[in-house]
Amino acid sequence: DLDEARLLVMGATNRPQELDDAVLRRLPKRVHIPLPDADARKALFEHLLKDQSHSVHGTSMNKLVAATDGYSCSDLSHVAREAALQPLRDLGSKVRTASEKDIRPTSFEDFIIATGRIKPAVAKDSLSSYEKWDKTFGSH
């Protein structure tokens, strides 16, 4: 049966330059997925914050997007999670007895603190090696 004969093999790596020729021959379609651009970072933050109490809009959102250039989607999720914890940390020992109304909205400043704690997982010098690999081996 033709439907049963179709098989898709997919792989992912953050070290494409370490793939040997035999693997490259067997995986003819190679796609480099770059770090998210400004529009993608903004869309991800908006998605992550949609159900949260926050004050990150307009100019502060644009500043946050600019401040997170070089972050992966996973990094951005960690930043958002870390920022959301800051209002709880600010309550200190009162956090145990605080009600939901006592917890302030997550702010731009919370995100800046979070970016100080959560650094991009991909080193800038690695980006050029990924781009070089993509030009040499990627499917365009």
mmCIF file of C-alpha atoms in Angstrom:
data_model
loop_
_atom_site.group_PDB
_atom_site.id
_atom_site.type_symbol
_atom_site.label_atom_id
_atom_site.label_comp_id
_atom_site.label_asym_id
_atom_site.label_seq_id
_atom_site.Cartn_x
_atom_site.Cartn_y
_atom_site.Cartn_z
ATOM 1 C CA ASP A 1 0.000 0.000 0.000
ATOM 2 C CA LEU A 2 1.385 3.412 -1.015
ATOM 3 C CA ASP A 3 0.319 5.131 2.231
ATOM 4 C CA GLU A 4 2.210 2.589 4.304
ATOM 5 C CA ALA A 5 5.313 2.998 2.129
ATOM 6 C CA ARG A 6 5.777 6.644 3.083
ATOM 7 C CA LEU A 7 8.226 7.200 5.856
ATOM 8 C CA LEU A 8 9.552 10.500 7.085
ATOM 9 C CA VAL A 9 12.785 10.604 9.025
ATOM 10 C CA MET A 10 13.555 13.899 10.698
ATOM 11 C CA GLY A 11 16.504 14.875 12.821
ATOM 12 C CA ALA A 12 17.612 17.955 14.676
ATOM 13 C CA THR A 13 20.973 19.057 15.972
ATOM 14 C CA ASN A 14 22.656 22.128 17.335
ATOM 15 C CA ARG A 15 25.988 20.843 15.976
ATOM 16 C CA PRO A 16 25.421 20.371 12.241
ATOM 17 C CA GLN A 17 29.119 20.788 11.481
ATOM 18 C CA GLU A 18 29.762 17.508 13.328
ATOM 19 C CA LEU A 19 27.538 15.440 11.017
ATOM 20 C CA ASP A 20 29.642 13.135 8.877
ATOM 21 C CA ASP A 21 29.271 12.736 5.105
ATOM 22 C CA ALA A 22 27.332 9.465 5.423
ATOM 23 C CA VAL A 23 24.646 11.146 7.524
ATOM 24 C CA LEU A 24 24.491 14.125 5.172
ATOM 25 C CA ARG A 25 23.999 11.794 2.174
ATOM 26 C CA ARG A 26 21.106 10.064 3.913
ATOM 27 C CA LEU A 27 19.409 13.310 4.892
ATOM 28 C CA PRO A 28 19.131 15.165 1.587
ATOM 29 C CA LYS A 29 16.885 17.985 2.836
ATOM 30 C CA ARG A 30 18.677 20.200 5.347
ATOM 31 C CA VAL A 31 17.009 23.247 6.831
ATOM 32 C CA HIS A 32 18.739 25.775 9.067
ATOM 33 C CA ILE A 33 16.279 27.444 11.424
ATOM 34 C CA PRO A 34 17.786 30.725 12.622
ATOM 35 C CA LEU A 35 17.114 32.433 15.919
ATOM 36 C CA PRO A 36 13.810 34.319 16.026
ATOM 37 C CA ASP A 37 13.816 37.778 14.482
ATOM 38 C CA ALA A 38 12.202 40.801 16.157
ATOM 39 C CA ASP A 39 8.710 40.016 14.835
ATOM 40 C CA ALA A 40 8.931 36.413 16.029
ATOM 41 C CA ARG A 41 10.218 37.460 19.463
ATOM 42 C CA LYS A 42 7.381 39.954 19.822
ATOM 43 C CA ALA A 43 4.799 37.360 18.766
ATOM 44 C CA LEU A 44 6.232 34.841 21.225
ATOM 45 C CA PHE A 45 6.198 37.328 24.121
ATOM 46 C CA GLU A 46 2.623 38.313 23.269
ATOM 47 C CA HIS A 47 1.650 34.639 23.260
ATOM 48 C CA LEU A 48 3.442 33.932 26.545
ATOM 49 C CA LEU A 49 1.875 36.984 28.217
ATOM 50 C CA LYS A 50 -1.671 36.709 26.840
ATOM 51 C CA ASP A 51 -3.104 35.116 29.987
ATOM 52 C CA GLN A 52 -0.816 36.917 32.435
ATOM 53 C CA SER A 53 -1.240 40.143 34.341
ATOM 54 C CA HIS A 54 1.469 42.410 32.919
ATOM 55 C CA SER A 55 2.260 45.988 31.950
ATOM 56 C CA VAL A 56 4.502 45.256 28.951
ATOM 57 C CA HIS A 57 2.936 47.063 25.996
ATOM 58 C CA GLY A 58 3.935 49.459 23.224
ATOM 59 C CA THR A 59 7.338 51.021 23.793
ATOM 60 C CA SER A 60 8.265 48.680 26.634
ATOM 61 C CA MET A 61 7.412 45.652 24.462
ATOM 62 C CA ASN A 62 9.580 47.055 21.663
ATOM 63 C CA LYS A 63 12.452 47.612 24.119
ATOM 64 C CA LEU A 64 12.065 44.060 25.424
ATOM 65 C CA VAL A 65 12.153 42.672 21.885
ATOM 66 C CA ALA A 66 15.338 44.660 21.174
ATOM 67 C CA ALA A 67 16.938 43.565 24.465
ATOM 68 C CA THR A 68 16.416 39.885 23.633
ATOM 69 C CA ASP A 69 18.126 39.831 20.238
ATOM 70 C CA GLY A 70 20.170 36.628 20.066
ATOM 71 C CA TYR A 71 17.833 34.640 22.334
ATOM 72 C CA SER A 72 16.276 31.368 21.151
ATOM 73 C CA CYS A 73 12.577 30.609 21.607
ATOM 74 C CA SER A 74 13.496 28.372 24.529
ATOM 75 C CA ASP A 75 15.568 31.189 26.058
ATOM 76 C CA LEU A 76 12.640 33.599 25.679
ATOM 77 C CA SER A 77 10.298 31.165 27.428
ATOM 78 C CA HIS A 78 12.761 30.928 30.323
ATOM 79 C CA VAL A 79 13.033 34.735 30.458
ATOM 80 C CA ALA A 80 9.238 35.089 30.602
ATOM 81 C CA ARG A 81 8.989 32.478 33.352
ATOM 82 C CA GLU A 82 11.766 34.160 35.338
ATOM 83 C CA ALA A 83 10.156 37.598 34.912
ATOM 84 C CA ALA A 84 6.794 36.259 36.107
ATOM 85 C CA LEU A 85 8.427 35.119 39.352
ATOM 86 C CA GLN A 86 9.802 38.572 40.206
ATOM 87 C CA PRO A 87 6.526 39.994 41.615
ATOM 88 C CA LEU A 88 6.383 36.971 43.945
ATOM 89 C CA ARG A 89 10.003 37.463 44.994
ATOM 90 C CA ASP A 90 9.273 41.108 45.756
ATOM 91 C CA LEU A 91 6.663 40.035 48.306
ATOM 92 C CA GLY A 92 9.375 38.312 50.322
ATOM 93 C CA SER A 93 8.016 36.503 53.366
ATOM 94 C CA LYS A 94 4.536 37.965 52.708
ATOM 95 C CA VAL A 95 4.181 35.646 49.709
ATOM 96 C CA ARG A 96 2.750 32.890 51.934
ATOM 97 C CA THR A 97 -0.228 34.972 53.009
ATOM 98 C CA ALA A 98 -0.639 37.099 49.879
ATOM 99 C CA SER A 99 -3.795 36.918 47.834
ATOM 100 C CA GLU A 100 -3.874 37.171 44.062
ATOM 101 C CA LYS A 101 -4.720 40.884 44.251
ATOM 102 C CA ASP A 102 -1.537 41.485 46.280
ATOM 103 C CA ILE A 103 0.645 40.300 43.395
ATOM 104 C CA ARG A 104 1.508 43.147 41.058
ATOM 105 C CA PRO A 105 1.553 42.691 37.263
ATOM 106 C CA THR A 106 4.802 41.600 35.640
ATOM 107 C CA SER A 107 6.645 44.685 34.385
ATOM 108 C CA PHE A 108 9.272 45.563 31.794
ATOM 109 C CA GLU A 109 11.765 45.919 34.659
ATOM 110 C CA ASP A 110 11.057 42.316 35.682
ATOM 111 C CA PHE A 111 12.012 41.225 32.183
ATOM 112 C CA ILE A 112 15.237 43.223 32.305
ATOM 113 C CA ILE A 113 16.113 41.551 35.618
ATOM 114 C CA ALA A 114 15.291 38.188 34.012
ATOM 115 C CA THR A 115 17.578 38.862 31.032
ATOM 116 C CA GLY A 116 20.342 39.521 33.543
ATOM 117 C CA ARG A 117 19.791 36.035 34.948
ATOM 118 C CA ILE A 118 18.961 34.159 31.728
ATOM 119 C CA LYS A 119 21.597 34.548 29.033
ATOM 120 C CA PRO A 120 21.264 33.398 25.405
ATOM 121 C CA ALA A 121 22.145 29.711 25.059
ATOM 122 C CA VAL A 122 23.673 30.223 21.615
ATOM 123 C CA ALA A 123 27.015 32.038 21.595
ATOM 124 C CA LYS A 124 27.265 34.814 19.003
ATOM 125 C CA ASP A 125 30.423 33.291 17.503
ATOM 126 C CA SER A 126 28.491 30.039 16.918
ATOM 127 C CA LEU A 127 25.941 31.834 14.760
ATOM 128 C CA SER A 128 28.439 32.519 11.997
ATOM 129 C CA SER A 129 29.496 28.855 11.929
ATOM 130 C CA TYR A 130 25.821 27.814 11.564
ATOM 131 C CA GLU A 131 25.340 30.277 8.714
ATOM 132 C CA LYS A 132 28.511 29.036 7.011
ATOM 133 C CA TRP A 133 27.339 25.418 7.348
ATOM 134 C CA ASP A 134 23.945 26.371 5.942
ATOM 135 C CA LYS A 135 25.531 28.012 2.884
ATOM 136 C CA THR A 136 27.664 24.923 2.281
ATOM 137 C CA PHE A 137 25.242 22.088 3.093
ATOM 138 C CA GLY A 138 21.762 23.576 3.514
ATOM 139 C CA SER A 139 18.859 22.987 1.134
ATOM 140 C CA HIS A 140 17.948 26.262 -0.523
#
